[in-house]
XYZ file of C-alpha atoms in Angstrom:
482
model
C 128.137 74.934 93.316
C 128.643 71.265 92.670
C 127.496 70.820 89.082
C 125.689 72.770 86.404
C 124.203 71.109 83.333
C 122.657 73.081 80.455
C 120.167 71.321 78.219
C 118.415 72.812 75.195
C 114.676 72.443 75.768
C 113.593 74.212 72.577
C 114.653 77.067 70.332
C 113.678 79.735 72.838
C 114.708 78.439 76.244
C 117.296 76.532 78.189
C 117.014 74.552 81.380
C 119.573 75.209 84.061
C 120.130 72.527 86.672
C 121.942 73.316 89.902
C 123.166 70.897 92.506
C 124.105 71.988 95.970
C 125.265 70.023 98.996
C 122.356 69.736 101.391
C 123.039 68.491 104.884
C 120.623 67.045 107.364
C 121.291 65.114 110.499
C 122.753 61.802 109.462
C 124.345 62.922 106.186
C 124.019 64.983 103.052
C 122.378 64.556 99.711
C 122.137 66.396 96.420
C 119.191 68.664 95.678
C 118.203 69.435 92.096
C 116.752 72.804 91.066
C 115.068 73.515 87.748
C 114.505 76.967 86.279
C 113.397 77.911 82.753
C 115.019 81.069 81.348
C 114.191 82.689 78.008
C 117.423 83.145 76.061
C 115.788 85.641 73.703
C 115.342 87.963 76.687
C 118.617 87.081 78.382
C 121.237 86.460 75.691
C 124.157 86.665 78.141
C 122.995 83.809 80.340
C 124.358 82.068 82.255
C 127.267 84.452 82.854
C 124.967 87.417 83.581
C 122.740 85.480 85.997
C 123.218 85.952 89.714
C 122.595 82.843 91.744
C 121.896 83.101 95.469
C 120.371 80.888 98.090
C 117.766 82.116 100.610
C 120.416 83.572 102.883
C 122.104 85.476 100.086
C 125.197 83.264 99.986
C 126.715 81.658 96.931
C 129.267 79.681 98.926
C 129.483 76.087 97.695
C 129.844 74.767 101.239
C 126.920 76.501 102.995
C 124.532 74.135 104.789
C 120.855 74.181 105.678
C 118.688 72.577 108.322
C 115.796 72.392 105.853
C 115.542 72.157 102.115
C 117.001 75.364 100.590
C 115.385 77.284 97.783
C 117.120 79.049 94.939
C 116.811 82.702 93.999
C 117.654 83.498 90.379
C 117.861 87.263 89.967
C 117.284 88.247 86.336
C 117.294 91.506 84.427
C 113.474 91.496 84.572
C 113.255 90.586 88.248
C 111.358 93.185 90.281
C 113.375 96.073 91.579
C 112.768 97.101 95.156
C 111.419 100.622 94.663
C 111.126 101.145 98.419
C 112.119 99.504 101.658
C 109.743 101.340 103.980
C 110.028 101.103 107.750
C 107.216 102.259 110.010
C 107.851 104.484 113.018
C 105.202 105.547 115.519
C 106.121 108.820 117.217
C 104.958 110.610 120.376
C 105.010 114.364 121.143
C 107.724 113.830 123.768
C 110.078 112.364 121.158
C 110.945 115.928 120.087
C 112.061 117.079 123.540
C 115.132 116.161 125.647
C 114.597 113.299 128.078
C 116.084 112.997 131.584
C 119.515 112.217 130.175
C 119.383 115.214 127.848
C 118.916 113.161 124.675
C 116.236 113.822 122.093
C 114.447 110.472 121.510
C 113.660 111.373 117.884
C 117.390 111.472 117.117
C 118.077 107.993 118.492
C 114.959 106.548 116.839
C 115.872 107.895 113.401
C 119.449 106.656 113.875
C 118.158 103.175 114.739
C 115.774 103.114 111.784
C 118.414 104.407 109.381
C 120.836 101.687 110.475
C 118.115 99.073 110.043
C 117.268 100.293 106.538
C 120.916 100.163 105.515
C 121.141 96.620 106.880
C 118.157 95.524 104.775
C 119.571 97.292 101.732
C 122.908 95.530 102.198
C 121.279 92.124 102.585
C 119.032 92.586 99.543
C 121.859 93.955 97.409
C 124.071 91.030 98.353
C 121.232 88.755 97.259
C 121.269 90.396 93.828
C 118.278 92.734 94.159
C 118.399 96.388 93.181
C 117.200 98.649 96.006
C 116.233 102.142 94.884
C 115.109 103.973 98.024
C 115.056 103.619 101.818
C 112.096 105.222 103.550
C 110.466 105.923 106.899
C 106.723 106.432 107.369
C 105.198 107.667 110.623
C 101.809 107.619 112.287
C 99.389 110.495 111.510
C 101.375 113.670 112.161
C 98.583 115.217 114.241
C 99.466 112.742 116.993
C 102.935 114.242 117.559
C 103.307 117.631 115.808
C 101.933 121.005 116.914
C 98.928 122.337 115.020
C 98.941 125.149 112.481
C 97.712 127.441 115.280
C 101.330 127.318 116.505
C 103.134 127.973 113.200
C 106.523 128.882 114.651
C 106.629 125.775 116.836
C 105.443 123.597 113.935
C 108.104 124.918 111.556
C 110.814 124.537 114.215
C 109.943 120.904 114.848
C 109.727 120.136 111.126
C 113.136 121.720 110.533
C 114.565 119.707 113.412
C 113.023 116.527 111.988
C 114.431 117.265 108.532
C 117.921 117.973 109.899
C 117.955 114.627 111.720
C 116.825 112.814 108.565
C 119.570 114.528 106.568
C 122.173 113.654 109.205
C 121.301 109.971 108.893
C 120.952 110.012 105.070
C 117.210 109.298 105.042
C 115.884 111.003 101.902
C 112.240 109.917 102.066
C 109.923 110.314 105.054
C 106.139 110.325 105.044
C 104.595 112.016 108.078
C 101.331 110.158 107.625
C 97.901 111.679 106.976
C 95.970 114.624 108.300
C 92.971 113.008 109.958
C 91.008 116.183 110.790
C 90.187 119.185 108.585
C 92.141 121.599 110.801
C 95.279 119.492 110.320
C 95.216 119.766 106.513
C 96.603 123.308 106.679
C 99.805 121.776 108.074
C 100.376 119.786 104.865
C 101.580 122.676 102.733
C 103.995 123.658 105.514
C 105.288 120.071 105.707
C 105.853 119.886 101.947
C 107.484 123.312 101.801
C 109.956 122.405 104.556
C 111.935 119.828 102.589
C 112.040 117.498 99.600
C 112.336 114.678 102.164
C 108.902 115.159 103.720
C 105.622 113.842 102.300
C 102.131 113.651 103.752
C 98.486 113.059 102.839
C 94.920 113.629 103.936
C 92.737 110.814 105.205
C 89.377 110.933 103.426
C 86.239 109.720 105.154
C 83.184 108.680 103.158
C 81.123 111.649 101.918
C 83.339 114.087 103.863
C 82.873 117.209 101.739
C 84.805 119.360 104.205
C 87.898 117.162 104.088
C 87.759 116.976 100.290
C 87.542 120.755 100.061
C 90.484 121.183 102.439
C 92.526 118.694 100.386
C 91.714 120.594 97.169
C 92.677 123.895 98.785
C 95.925 122.330 99.966
C 96.775 121.124 96.442
C 96.147 124.649 95.190
C 98.343 126.178 97.901
C 101.203 123.748 97.296
C 101.117 124.434 93.544
C 101.717 128.122 94.247
C 104.757 127.540 96.471
C 108.076 128.490 94.959
C 111.715 128.909 95.896
C 113.156 125.471 96.586
C 113.742 123.199 93.583
C 111.313 120.550 94.859
C 108.484 123.110 94.713
C 109.057 124.761 91.336
C 106.373 124.623 88.654
C 103.941 122.829 90.965
C 106.184 119.846 91.640
C 105.445 120.047 95.378
C 102.200 118.128 94.872
C 104.322 115.076 94.066
C 104.729 114.878 97.878
C 101.016 115.117 98.734
C 97.815 113.210 98.017
C 94.277 112.695 99.249
C 94.045 109.066 100.375
C 90.993 106.902 101.026
C 90.932 103.504 102.780
C 94.755 103.443 102.875
C 95.657 101.292 105.841
C 98.813 101.339 107.964
C 101.913 99.699 106.467
C 101.337 101.013 102.949
C 104.930 101.292 101.640
C 104.306 103.698 98.736
C 104.433 107.464 99.193
C 102.842 109.871 99.783
C 100.043 107.751 101.341
C 102.462 105.658 103.451
C 101.715 105.616 107.164
C 102.530 103.723 110.325
C 100.113 102.517 112.972
C 98.476 105.078 115.257
C 99.666 105.629 118.819
C 96.652 103.905 120.305
C 97.252 100.662 118.380
C 100.967 100.125 119.095
C 102.076 97.888 121.969
C 105.808 97.566 121.292
C 107.449 100.856 120.312
C 110.855 99.169 119.935
C 109.677 96.806 117.189
C 110.561 97.953 113.636
C 107.946 96.873 111.067
C 108.933 97.087 107.405
C 107.427 96.421 103.995
C 108.510 96.467 100.368
C 107.183 98.393 97.386
C 108.250 97.135 93.953
C 109.023 98.408 90.478
C 108.157 95.629 88.061
C 107.071 96.976 84.675
C 109.684 94.907 82.842
C 108.615 91.784 84.698
C 104.987 92.539 83.773
C 105.897 92.834 80.092
C 107.793 89.542 80.128
C 105.066 87.624 81.940
C 102.169 89.061 79.939
C 104.009 88.377 76.678
C 104.145 84.740 77.805
C 100.536 84.825 79.058
C 99.149 86.059 75.705
C 95.438 85.520 76.459
C 93.120 86.785 79.167
C 92.174 83.263 80.235
C 95.842 82.539 81.086
C 96.234 85.441 83.511
C 95.050 83.347 86.462
C 97.592 80.628 85.670
C 100.614 81.649 83.575
C 100.803 85.230 84.827
C 99.932 84.411 88.441
C 102.426 81.560 88.601
C 105.130 83.739 87.059
C 104.530 86.523 89.571
C 104.566 84.063 92.456
C 107.821 82.566 91.201
C 109.404 86.028 90.951
C 108.179 87.442 94.270
C 108.134 84.444 96.614
C 111.938 84.241 97.069
C 112.028 87.967 97.840
C 109.271 87.603 100.437
C 111.009 84.625 102.020
C 114.271 86.561 102.136
C 112.618 89.448 104.010
C 110.988 87.008 106.405
C 114.410 85.534 107.129
C 115.775 88.994 107.997
C 112.963 89.432 110.520
C 113.286 85.903 111.900
C 116.999 86.340 112.532
C 116.453 89.573 114.494
C 115.178 87.921 117.691
C 111.995 89.976 117.654
C 113.528 93.368 116.796
C 112.140 93.561 113.236
C 108.853 92.498 111.698
C 108.285 91.964 108.000
C 104.660 93.027 107.445
C 104.424 92.315 103.725
C 104.855 93.483 100.164
C 102.834 95.734 97.898
C 102.544 93.387 94.924
C 101.207 96.078 92.584
C 102.288 96.211 88.978
C 104.270 99.433 89.077
C 105.891 100.929 85.956
C 109.272 102.523 85.341
C 110.418 104.997 82.707
C 113.016 102.528 81.445
C 112.570 101.000 78.016
C 110.144 98.102 78.378
C 108.950 99.345 81.786
C 105.426 100.470 80.888
C 102.546 98.618 82.560
C 100.047 100.037 80.040
C 102.148 98.618 77.191
C 102.354 95.287 79.011
C 98.557 95.032 79.154
C 98.384 95.649 75.404
C 100.168 92.296 74.954
C 96.977 90.469 75.975
C 94.792 89.287 73.128
C 91.578 91.192 73.884
C 93.271 94.580 74.356
C 94.072 96.443 71.153
C 94.888 99.701 72.942
C 95.097 100.324 76.657
C 91.990 102.081 77.880
C 89.885 100.576 75.106
C 87.730 97.450 75.059
C 89.014 94.591 77.173
C 91.235 96.831 79.337
C 88.976 96.702 82.372
C 88.565 92.926 82.169
C 92.337 92.426 81.941
C 92.951 94.902 84.769
C 90.465 93.016 86.948
C 92.068 89.640 86.205
C 95.574 90.970 86.898
C 94.460 92.535 90.181
C 92.780 89.306 91.260
C 95.966 87.397 90.451
C 98.394 89.658 92.303
C 96.168 89.837 95.368
C 96.199 86.048 95.690
C 99.845 85.068 95.240
C 100.530 81.985 97.388
C 102.793 82.498 100.382
C 102.981 86.290 99.983
C 101.536 88.739 102.497
C 100.053 91.687 100.592
C 99.959 95.227 101.964
C 99.172 98.648 100.529
C 97.426 98.942 97.182
C 98.426 95.549 95.707
C 96.681 96.352 92.456
C 97.433 97.782 89.055
C 99.239 101.111 89.323
C 98.553 103.660 86.586
C 100.616 106.773 87.419
C 100.200 108.822 84.247
C 103.546 110.639 84.293
C 105.505 107.576 85.430
C 104.403 105.353 82.529
C 105.479 106.552 79.073
C 102.783 104.608 77.186
C 100.077 105.939 79.494
C 101.411 109.475 79.037
C 101.454 108.971 75.258
C 97.823 107.857 75.229
C 96.828 110.735 77.502
C 98.591 113.206 75.224
C 96.576 111.838 72.282
C 93.341 112.242 74.214
C 92.806 108.467 74.435
C 92.961 108.445 78.252
C 91.203 110.878 80.582
C 90.246 111.030 84.252
C 86.914 109.319 83.584
C 88.611 106.245 82.079
C 91.212 106.164 84.827
C 88.478 106.300 87.468
C 86.579 103.504 85.726
C 89.708 101.328 85.752
C 90.244 102.173 89.432
C 86.995 100.389 90.231
C 88.670 97.070 89.436
C 92.340 97.776 90.180
C 94.317 100.671 91.774
C 95.702 103.161 92.554
C 93.176 105.926 91.846
C 94.346 109.095 90.089
C 98.126 109.302 90.328
C 100.544 111.892 88.906
C 97.771 113.321 86.751
C 98.830 116.753 85.384
C 96.074 119.366 85.531
C 95.951 123.096 84.926
C 97.051 125.347 87.744
C 93.899 127.339 86.996
C 91.661 124.435 88.001
C 89.034 125.561 90.499
C 88.629 124.190 94.003
C 85.305 122.676 92.924
C 86.904 120.870 89.969
C 89.629 119.430 92.192
C 87.063 118.488 94.850
C 85.044 116.591 92.254
C 87.992 114.356 91.383
C 88.934 113.827 95.031
C 85.368 112.869 95.952
C 85.126 110.536 92.941
C 88.234 108.674 94.120
C 86.938 108.547 97.689
C 83.539 107.242 96.579
C 85.149 104.392 94.633
C 87.428 103.526 97.553
C 84.572 103.284 100.046
C 82.177 101.588 97.642
C 84.642 98.771 96.949
C 86.593 98.942 100.232
C 89.941 99.383 98.517
C 92.967 101.620 98.940
C 92.890 104.511 96.461
C 94.505 107.931 96.379
C 94.326 111.140 94.387
C 97.615 112.847 93.513
C 97.075 115.715 91.088
C 100.020 117.722 89.764
C 98.772 121.277 89.287
C 100.874 123.105 86.704
C 100.881 126.869 87.362
C 100.158 129.188 84.442
C 99.402 126.238 82.143
C 96.160 125.093 80.567
C 94.688 121.784 79.436
C 96.439 120.587 76.291
C 99.787 122.224 77.157
C 102.790 119.990 77.795
C 103.422 119.781 81.538
C 106.860 121.248 82.173
C 107.651 119.829 85.599
C 111.213 118.902 84.550
C 111.576 116.029 87.004
C 113.773 112.983 86.272
C 111.030 110.845 87.848
C 108.291 112.044 85.453
C 107.844 111.926 81.686
C 106.326 114.551 79.397
C 102.549 114.553 79.127
C 99.800 116.876 78.010
C 97.863 118.493 80.806
C 94.440 116.912 81.363
C 91.324 118.980 80.836
C 89.027 118.502 83.820
């Protein structure tokens, strides 16, 4: 870097100016970048700030054909929760071809290598990547049905062994699209902690909702492996409505169906984010509901645009082998201190307590903002995520009785993601579970938006008890009464 000047702008911020040699045909010139950083939030700046250009290089002598942009990766920058690649499988992929090779093995190896490449590039650019994932087309297009249980279990075990061999820890097998396929879901979940799946709800489909409820009940009663104990298996299953291909978040993630894929060698990929800390910083600066469409939206665009451009560059450099399909721009919490999205919303003037007056208006404004970020292709939910047991403030409010399924469903009408990681009694009836699933589906179809229902049934526990799932990914919360 040629020169860095630091000027005090006011008591709370500093302006950092960066100059970098910029070459075009006929000579070079200096380019000036300006970025405001809050020193209250980042007391170690500038030494703790990672500076990268679009290509991930910090070399003083790198050159560009066009004007470069600057990525400043901060402690509140979004984490990449998931790099999800999308694989469309065929039945013959599980059987040896003419040369004796099993196509599934080579496909998973190719996808695993691609995911590690993306992880390496993003990490070099200063981003934290948490998980690498594969999502397939609806599993009914390539797996045997439950009428052939031995064959189904054999193929699932083979699939899981290949994933383990190539260090892929997260794989969604897509949705069940017919009622008779739903019975496969509990077998998929029981096979491995790596495998997730969902059901694809159709408007007013009572049969599918009942099958999904029965599946949740069955999964909650599985035991043995650690990923199934105390009802935790339902973390890997949901009932999804209006969830389109290329959703990066599990368990609703899915690839395109066999009939809609032209190039089976192309690897599409998308990003899912974790950005609760970013939400708290931006909403603390936003302060009022009328600033969400400007201050908050501009801050989100500034944070996410370099990441989107970086992923586009990975695809563009691949000579047609990879395709970046977009980013789920949802506000998604973490269990870290300062990572709660519910607490972030309480920083806005009209919201005294999340779930109370003003919450729906703020949720609607935030959703409108993050669905319209300039230059960013949105996929998946791209809304406001409210996973009860993944947001400590939300869990706190639920434990006090201030948040229930009715309020969460009301908020889902203007944001996302539906009912997510909601702990309910293992004694809940099929009809009670069906009611919640159908409520989520009705909202999704009424407003044409991606929603899902992931209920964590806690065996031998009742409403008001503390859910004892004992997962590092979930916080303590009282079980909802439904």
